[in-house]
mmCIF file of N, CA and C in Angstrom:
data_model
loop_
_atom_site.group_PDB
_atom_site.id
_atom_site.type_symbol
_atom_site.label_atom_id
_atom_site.label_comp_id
_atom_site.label_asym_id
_atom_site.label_seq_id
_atom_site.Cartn_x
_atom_site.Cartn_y
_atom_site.Cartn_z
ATOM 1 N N UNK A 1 17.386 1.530 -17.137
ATOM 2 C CA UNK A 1 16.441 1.501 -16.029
ATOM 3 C C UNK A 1 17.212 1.246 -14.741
ATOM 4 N N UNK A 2 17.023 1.974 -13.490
ATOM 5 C CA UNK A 2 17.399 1.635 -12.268
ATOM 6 C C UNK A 2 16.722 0.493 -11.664
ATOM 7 N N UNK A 3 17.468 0.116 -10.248
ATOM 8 C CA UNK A 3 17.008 -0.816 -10.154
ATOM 9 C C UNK A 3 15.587 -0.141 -8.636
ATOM 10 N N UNK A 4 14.957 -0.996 -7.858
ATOM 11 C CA UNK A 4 14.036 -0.465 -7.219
ATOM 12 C C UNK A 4 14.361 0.135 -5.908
ATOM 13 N N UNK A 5 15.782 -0.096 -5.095
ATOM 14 C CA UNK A 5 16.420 0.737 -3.902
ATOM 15 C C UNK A 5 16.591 2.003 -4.987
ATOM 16 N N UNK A 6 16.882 2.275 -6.116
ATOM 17 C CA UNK A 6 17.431 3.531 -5.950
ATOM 18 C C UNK A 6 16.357 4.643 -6.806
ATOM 19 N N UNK A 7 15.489 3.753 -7.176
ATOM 20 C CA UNK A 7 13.996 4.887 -7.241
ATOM 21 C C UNK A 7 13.202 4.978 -6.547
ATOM 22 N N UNK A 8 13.552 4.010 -5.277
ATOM 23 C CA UNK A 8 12.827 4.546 -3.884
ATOM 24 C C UNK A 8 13.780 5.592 -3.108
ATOM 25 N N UNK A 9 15.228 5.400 -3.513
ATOM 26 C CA UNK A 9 15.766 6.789 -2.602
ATOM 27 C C UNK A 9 15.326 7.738 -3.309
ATOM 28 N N UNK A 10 14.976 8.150 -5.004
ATOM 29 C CA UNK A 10 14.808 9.319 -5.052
ATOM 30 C C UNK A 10 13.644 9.444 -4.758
ATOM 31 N N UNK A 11 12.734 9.107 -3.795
ATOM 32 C CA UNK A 11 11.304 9.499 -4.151
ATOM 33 C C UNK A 11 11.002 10.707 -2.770
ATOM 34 N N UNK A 12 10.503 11.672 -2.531
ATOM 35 C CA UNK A 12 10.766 12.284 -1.573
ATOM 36 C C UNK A 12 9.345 12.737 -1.337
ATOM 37 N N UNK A 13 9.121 11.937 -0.031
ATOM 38 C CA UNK A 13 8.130 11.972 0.680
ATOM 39 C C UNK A 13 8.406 12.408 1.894
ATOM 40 N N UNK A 14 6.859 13.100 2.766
ATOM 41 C CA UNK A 14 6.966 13.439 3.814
ATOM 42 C C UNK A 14 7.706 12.796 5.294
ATOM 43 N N UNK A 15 8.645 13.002 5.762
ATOM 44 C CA UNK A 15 9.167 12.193 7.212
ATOM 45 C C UNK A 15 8.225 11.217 7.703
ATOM 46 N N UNK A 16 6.974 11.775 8.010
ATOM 47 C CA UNK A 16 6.130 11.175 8.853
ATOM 48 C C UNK A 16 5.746 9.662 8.163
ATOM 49 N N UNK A 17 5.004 10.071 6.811
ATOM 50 C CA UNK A 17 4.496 9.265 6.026
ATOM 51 C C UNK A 17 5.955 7.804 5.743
ATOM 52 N N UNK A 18 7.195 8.242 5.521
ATOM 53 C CA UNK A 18 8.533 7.351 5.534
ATOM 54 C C UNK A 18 8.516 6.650 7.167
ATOM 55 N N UNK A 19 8.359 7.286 7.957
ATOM 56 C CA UNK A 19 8.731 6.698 9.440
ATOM 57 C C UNK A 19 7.076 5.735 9.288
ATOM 58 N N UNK A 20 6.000 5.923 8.757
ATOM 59 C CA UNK A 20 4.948 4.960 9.466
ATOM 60 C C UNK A 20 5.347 4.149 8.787
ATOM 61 N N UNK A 21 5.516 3.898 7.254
ATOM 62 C CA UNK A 21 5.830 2.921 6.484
ATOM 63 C C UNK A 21 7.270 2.090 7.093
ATOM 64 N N UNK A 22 8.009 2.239 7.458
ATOM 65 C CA UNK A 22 9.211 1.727 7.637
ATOM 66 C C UNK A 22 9.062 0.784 9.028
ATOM 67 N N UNK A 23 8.240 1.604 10.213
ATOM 68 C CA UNK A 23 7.367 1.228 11.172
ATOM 69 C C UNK A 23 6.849 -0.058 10.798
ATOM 70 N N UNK A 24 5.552 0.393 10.315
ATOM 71 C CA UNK A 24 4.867 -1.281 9.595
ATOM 72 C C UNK A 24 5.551 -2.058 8.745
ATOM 73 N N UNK A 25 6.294 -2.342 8.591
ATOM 74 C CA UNK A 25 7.345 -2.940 7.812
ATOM 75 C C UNK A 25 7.149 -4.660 8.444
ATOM 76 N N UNK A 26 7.474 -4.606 9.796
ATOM 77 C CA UNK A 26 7.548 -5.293 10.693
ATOM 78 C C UNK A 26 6.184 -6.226 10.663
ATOM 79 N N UNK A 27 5.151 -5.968 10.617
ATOM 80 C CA UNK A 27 4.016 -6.440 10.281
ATOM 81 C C UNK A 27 3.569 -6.863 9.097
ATOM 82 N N UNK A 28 4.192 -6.375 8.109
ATOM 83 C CA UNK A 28 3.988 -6.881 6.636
ATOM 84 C C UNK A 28 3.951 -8.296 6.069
ATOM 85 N N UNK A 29 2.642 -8.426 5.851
ATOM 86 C CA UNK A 29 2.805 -10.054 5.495
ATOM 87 C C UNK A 29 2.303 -9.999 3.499
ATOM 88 N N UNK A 30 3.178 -10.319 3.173
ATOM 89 C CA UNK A 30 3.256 -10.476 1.976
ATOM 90 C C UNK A 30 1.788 -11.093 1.174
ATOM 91 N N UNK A 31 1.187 -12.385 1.551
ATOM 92 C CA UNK A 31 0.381 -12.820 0.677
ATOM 93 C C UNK A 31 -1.106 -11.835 1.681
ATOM 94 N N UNK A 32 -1.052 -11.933 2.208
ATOM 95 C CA UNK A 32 -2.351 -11.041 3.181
ATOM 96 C C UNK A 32 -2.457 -9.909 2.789
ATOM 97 N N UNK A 33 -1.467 -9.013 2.522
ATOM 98 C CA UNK A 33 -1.671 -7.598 1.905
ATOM 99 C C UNK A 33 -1.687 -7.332 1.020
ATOM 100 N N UNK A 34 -0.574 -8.150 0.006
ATOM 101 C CA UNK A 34 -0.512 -7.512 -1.119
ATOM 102 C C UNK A 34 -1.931 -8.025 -2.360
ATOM 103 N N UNK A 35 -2.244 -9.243 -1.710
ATOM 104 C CA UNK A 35 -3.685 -9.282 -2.317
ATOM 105 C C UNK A 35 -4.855 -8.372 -1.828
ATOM 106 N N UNK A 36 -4.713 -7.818 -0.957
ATOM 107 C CA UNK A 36 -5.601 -6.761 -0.410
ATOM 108 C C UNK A 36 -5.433 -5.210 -1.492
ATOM 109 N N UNK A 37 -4.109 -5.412 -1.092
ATOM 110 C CA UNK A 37 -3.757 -3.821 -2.322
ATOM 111 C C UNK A 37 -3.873 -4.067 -3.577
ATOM 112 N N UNK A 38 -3.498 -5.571 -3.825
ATOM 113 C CA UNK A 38 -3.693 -5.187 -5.172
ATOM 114 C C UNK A 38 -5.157 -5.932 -6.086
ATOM 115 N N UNK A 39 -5.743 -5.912 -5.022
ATOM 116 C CA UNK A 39 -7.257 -6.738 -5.436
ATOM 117 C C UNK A 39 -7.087 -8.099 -6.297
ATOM 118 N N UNK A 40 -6.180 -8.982 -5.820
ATOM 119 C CA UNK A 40 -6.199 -9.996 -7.039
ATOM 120 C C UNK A 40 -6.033 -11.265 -5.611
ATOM 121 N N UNK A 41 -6.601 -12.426 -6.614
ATOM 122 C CA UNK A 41 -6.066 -13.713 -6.108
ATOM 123 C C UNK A 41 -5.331 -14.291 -4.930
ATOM 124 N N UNK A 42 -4.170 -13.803 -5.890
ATOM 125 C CA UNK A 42 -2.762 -14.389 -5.806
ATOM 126 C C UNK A 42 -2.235 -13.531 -5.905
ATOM 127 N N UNK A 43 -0.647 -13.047 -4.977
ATOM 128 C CA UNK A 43 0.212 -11.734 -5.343
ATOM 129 C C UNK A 43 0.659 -11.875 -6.477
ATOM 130 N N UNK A 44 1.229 -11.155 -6.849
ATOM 131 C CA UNK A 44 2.019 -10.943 -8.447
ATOM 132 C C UNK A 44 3.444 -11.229 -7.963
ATOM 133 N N UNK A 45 4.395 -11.473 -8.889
ATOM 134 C CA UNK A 45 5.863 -11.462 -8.056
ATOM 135 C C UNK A 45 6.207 -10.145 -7.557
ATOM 136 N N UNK A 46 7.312 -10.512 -7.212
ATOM 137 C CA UNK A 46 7.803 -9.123 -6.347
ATOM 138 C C UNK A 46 8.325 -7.847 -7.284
ATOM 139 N N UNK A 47 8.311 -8.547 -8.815
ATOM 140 C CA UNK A 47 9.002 -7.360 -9.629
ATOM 141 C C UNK A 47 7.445 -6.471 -9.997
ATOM 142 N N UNK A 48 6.752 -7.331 -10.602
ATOM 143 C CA UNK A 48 5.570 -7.081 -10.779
ATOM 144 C C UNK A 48 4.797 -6.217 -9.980
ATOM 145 N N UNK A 49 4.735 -6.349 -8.930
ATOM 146 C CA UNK A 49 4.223 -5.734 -7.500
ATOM 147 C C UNK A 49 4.881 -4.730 -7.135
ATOM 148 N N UNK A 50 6.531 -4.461 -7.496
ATOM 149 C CA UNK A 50 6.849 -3.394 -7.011
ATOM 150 C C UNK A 50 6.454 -2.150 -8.387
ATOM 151 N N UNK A 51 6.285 -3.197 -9.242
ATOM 152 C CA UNK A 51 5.955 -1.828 -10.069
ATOM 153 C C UNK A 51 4.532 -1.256 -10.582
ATOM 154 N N UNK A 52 3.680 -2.103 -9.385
ATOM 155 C CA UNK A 52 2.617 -1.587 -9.689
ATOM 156 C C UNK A 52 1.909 -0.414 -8.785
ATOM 157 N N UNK A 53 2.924 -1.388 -7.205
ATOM 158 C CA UNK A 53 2.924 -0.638 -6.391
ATOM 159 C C UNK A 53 3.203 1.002 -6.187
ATOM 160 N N UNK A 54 4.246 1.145 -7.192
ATOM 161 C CA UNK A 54 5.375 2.335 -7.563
ATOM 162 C C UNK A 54 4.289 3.452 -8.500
ATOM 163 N N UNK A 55 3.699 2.834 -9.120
ATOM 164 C CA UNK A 55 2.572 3.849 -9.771
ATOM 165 C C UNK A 55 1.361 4.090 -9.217
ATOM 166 N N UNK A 56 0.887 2.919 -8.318
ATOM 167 C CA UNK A 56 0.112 3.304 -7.129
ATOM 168 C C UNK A 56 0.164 4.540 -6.283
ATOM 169 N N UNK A 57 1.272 4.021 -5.398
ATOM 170 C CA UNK A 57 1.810 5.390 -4.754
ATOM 171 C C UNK A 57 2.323 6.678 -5.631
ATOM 172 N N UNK A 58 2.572 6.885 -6.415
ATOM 173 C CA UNK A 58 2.821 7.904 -7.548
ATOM 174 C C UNK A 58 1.599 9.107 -7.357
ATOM 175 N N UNK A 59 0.512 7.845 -7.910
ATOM 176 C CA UNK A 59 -0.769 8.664 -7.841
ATOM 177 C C UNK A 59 -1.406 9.126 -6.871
ATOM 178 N N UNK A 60 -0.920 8.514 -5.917
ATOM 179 C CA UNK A 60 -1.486 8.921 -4.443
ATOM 180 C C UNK A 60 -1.136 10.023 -4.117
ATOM 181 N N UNK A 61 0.250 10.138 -4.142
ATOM 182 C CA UNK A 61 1.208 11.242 -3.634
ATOM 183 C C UNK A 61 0.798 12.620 -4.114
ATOM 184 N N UNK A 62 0.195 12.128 -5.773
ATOM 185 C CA UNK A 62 -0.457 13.574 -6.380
ATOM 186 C C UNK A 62 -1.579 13.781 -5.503
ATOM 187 N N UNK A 63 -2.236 12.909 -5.795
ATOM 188 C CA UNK A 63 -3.726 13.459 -4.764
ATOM 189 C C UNK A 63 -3.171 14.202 -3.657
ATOM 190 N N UNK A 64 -1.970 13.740 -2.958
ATOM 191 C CA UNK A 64 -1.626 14.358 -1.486
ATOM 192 C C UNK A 64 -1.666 15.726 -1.602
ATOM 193 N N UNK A 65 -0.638 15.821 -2.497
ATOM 194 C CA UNK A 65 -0.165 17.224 -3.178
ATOM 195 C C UNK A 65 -1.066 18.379 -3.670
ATOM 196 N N UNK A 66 -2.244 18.187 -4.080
ATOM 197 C CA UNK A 66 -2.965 18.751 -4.886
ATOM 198 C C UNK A 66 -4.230 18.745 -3.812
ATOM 199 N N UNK A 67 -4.474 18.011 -2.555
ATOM 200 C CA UNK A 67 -5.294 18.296 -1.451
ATOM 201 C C UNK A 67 -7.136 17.206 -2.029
ATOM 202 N N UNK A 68 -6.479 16.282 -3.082
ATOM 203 C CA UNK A 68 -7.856 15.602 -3.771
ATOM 204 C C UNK A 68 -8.834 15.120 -1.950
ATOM 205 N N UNK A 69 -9.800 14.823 -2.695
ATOM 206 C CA UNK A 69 -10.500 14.724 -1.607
ATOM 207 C C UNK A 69 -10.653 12.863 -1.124
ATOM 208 N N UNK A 70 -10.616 12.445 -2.841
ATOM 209 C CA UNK A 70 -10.473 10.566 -1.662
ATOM 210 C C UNK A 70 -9.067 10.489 -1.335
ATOM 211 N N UNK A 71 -8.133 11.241 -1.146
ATOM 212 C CA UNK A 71 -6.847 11.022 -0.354
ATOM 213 C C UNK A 71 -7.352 10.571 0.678
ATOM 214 N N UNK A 72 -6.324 9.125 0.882
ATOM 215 C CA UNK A 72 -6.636 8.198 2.322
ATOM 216 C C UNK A 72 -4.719 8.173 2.329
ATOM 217 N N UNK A 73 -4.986 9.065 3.602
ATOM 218 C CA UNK A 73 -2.721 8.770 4.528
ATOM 219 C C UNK A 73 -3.153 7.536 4.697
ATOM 220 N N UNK A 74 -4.161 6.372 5.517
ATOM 221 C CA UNK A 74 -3.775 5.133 5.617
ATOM 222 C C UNK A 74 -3.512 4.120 4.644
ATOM 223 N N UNK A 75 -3.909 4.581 3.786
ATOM 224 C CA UNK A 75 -3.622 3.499 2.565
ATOM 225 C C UNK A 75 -2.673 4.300 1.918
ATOM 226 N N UNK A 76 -2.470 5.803 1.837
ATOM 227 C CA UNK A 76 -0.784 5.778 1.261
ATOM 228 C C UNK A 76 0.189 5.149 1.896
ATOM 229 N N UNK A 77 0.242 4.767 3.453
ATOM 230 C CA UNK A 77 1.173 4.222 3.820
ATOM 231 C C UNK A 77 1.399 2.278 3.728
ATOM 232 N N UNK A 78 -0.468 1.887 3.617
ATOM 233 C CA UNK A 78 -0.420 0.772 3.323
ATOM 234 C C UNK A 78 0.301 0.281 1.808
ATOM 235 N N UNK A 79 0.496 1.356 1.192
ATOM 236 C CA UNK A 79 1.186 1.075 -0.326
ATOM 237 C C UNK A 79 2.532 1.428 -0.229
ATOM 238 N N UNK A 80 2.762 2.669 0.893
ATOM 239 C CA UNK A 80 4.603 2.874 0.688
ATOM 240 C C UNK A 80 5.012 1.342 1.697
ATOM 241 N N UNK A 81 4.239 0.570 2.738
ATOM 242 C CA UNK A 81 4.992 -0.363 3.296
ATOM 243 C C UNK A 81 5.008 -1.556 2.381
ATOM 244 N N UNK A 82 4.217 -1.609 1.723
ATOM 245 C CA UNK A 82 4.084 -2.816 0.564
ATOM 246 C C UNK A 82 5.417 -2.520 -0.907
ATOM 247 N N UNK A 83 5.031 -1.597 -0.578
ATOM 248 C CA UNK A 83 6.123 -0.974 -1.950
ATOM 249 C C UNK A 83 8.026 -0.912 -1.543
ATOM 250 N N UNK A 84 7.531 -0.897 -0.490
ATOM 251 C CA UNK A 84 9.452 -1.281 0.638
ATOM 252 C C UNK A 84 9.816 -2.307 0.351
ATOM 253 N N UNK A 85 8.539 -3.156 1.573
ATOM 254 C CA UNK A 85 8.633 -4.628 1.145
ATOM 255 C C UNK A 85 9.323 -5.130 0.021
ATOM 256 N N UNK A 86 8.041 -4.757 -1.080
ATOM 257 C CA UNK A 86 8.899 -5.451 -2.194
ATOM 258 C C UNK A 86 10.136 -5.187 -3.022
ATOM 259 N N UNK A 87 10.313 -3.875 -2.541
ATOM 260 C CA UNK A 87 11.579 -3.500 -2.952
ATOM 261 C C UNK A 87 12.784 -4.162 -2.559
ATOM 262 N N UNK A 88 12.751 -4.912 -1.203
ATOM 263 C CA UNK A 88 13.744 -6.084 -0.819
ATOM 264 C C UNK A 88 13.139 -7.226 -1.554
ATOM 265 N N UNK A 89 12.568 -7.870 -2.182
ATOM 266 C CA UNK A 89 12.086 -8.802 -2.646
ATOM 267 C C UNK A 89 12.791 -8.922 -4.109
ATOM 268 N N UNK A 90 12.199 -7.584 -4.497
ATOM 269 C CA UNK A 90 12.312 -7.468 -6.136
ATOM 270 C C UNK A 90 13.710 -7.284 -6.899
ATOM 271 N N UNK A 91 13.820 -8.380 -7.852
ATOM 272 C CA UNK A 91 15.380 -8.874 -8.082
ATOM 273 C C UNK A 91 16.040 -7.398 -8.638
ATOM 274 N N UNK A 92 17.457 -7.156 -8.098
ATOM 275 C CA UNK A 92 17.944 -5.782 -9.121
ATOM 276 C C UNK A 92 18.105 -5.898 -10.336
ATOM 277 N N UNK A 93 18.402 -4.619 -11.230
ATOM 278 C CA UNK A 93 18.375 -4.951 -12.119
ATOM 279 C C UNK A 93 19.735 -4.414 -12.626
ATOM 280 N N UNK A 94 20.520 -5.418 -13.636
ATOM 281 C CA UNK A 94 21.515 -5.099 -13.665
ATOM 282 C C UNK A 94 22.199 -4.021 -14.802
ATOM 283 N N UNK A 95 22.821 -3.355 -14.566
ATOM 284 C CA UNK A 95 22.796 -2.124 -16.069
ATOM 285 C C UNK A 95 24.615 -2.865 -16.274
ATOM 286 N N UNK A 96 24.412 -2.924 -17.787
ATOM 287 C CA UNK A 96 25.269 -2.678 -18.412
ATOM 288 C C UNK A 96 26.568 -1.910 -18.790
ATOM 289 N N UNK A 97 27.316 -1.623 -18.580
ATOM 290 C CA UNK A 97 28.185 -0.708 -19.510
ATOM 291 C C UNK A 97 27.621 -0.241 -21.126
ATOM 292 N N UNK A 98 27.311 0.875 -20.970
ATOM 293 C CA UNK A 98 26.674 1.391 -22.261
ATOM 294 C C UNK A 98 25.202 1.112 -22.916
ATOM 295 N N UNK A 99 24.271 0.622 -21.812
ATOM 296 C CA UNK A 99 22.946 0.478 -22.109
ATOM 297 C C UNK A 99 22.189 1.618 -21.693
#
């Protein structure tokens, strides 16, 4: 398994949609949003969150792609800035020699 910088470089999204997220970055408050996105409590940790986040946006991206009709750009970007976020948060993971 990679760790979460380098399955966010491969993920290839539109310029625009990368520049708003990276944008709001700056504003990102961790316990305020990510309980918003992720409808719970309390956030989850940051590993947790990035990988829920990561299938979140996954699915979104299809909807983008495919023209679905509850496609919301503001909340894809409210999930790619949450999903950044925690990608600095979320511990790497370390690979082995031969795993």
């Amino acid at each position: 398994m990679t760790d979460a910088m380098t399955r966010l470089a491969r993920l290839r999204r539109p310029s625009l949609l990368i520049r708003a997220a990276r944008i709001g970055l700056a504003d990102y408050n961790r316990d305020r949003d990510l309980k918003r996105l992720t409808k719970s409590p309390t956030p989850p940790s940051p590993r947790a969150a990035f990988e829920r986040l990561f299938a979140e946006e996954t699915r979104m991206d299809e909807d983008r792609r495919t023209g679905r009709a509850g496609y919301s750009p503001t909340r894809h970007v409210d999930v790619l800035i949450a999903l950044l976020a925690e990608a600095r948060l979320a511990p790497r993971v370390i690979r082995h020699p031969g795993a």
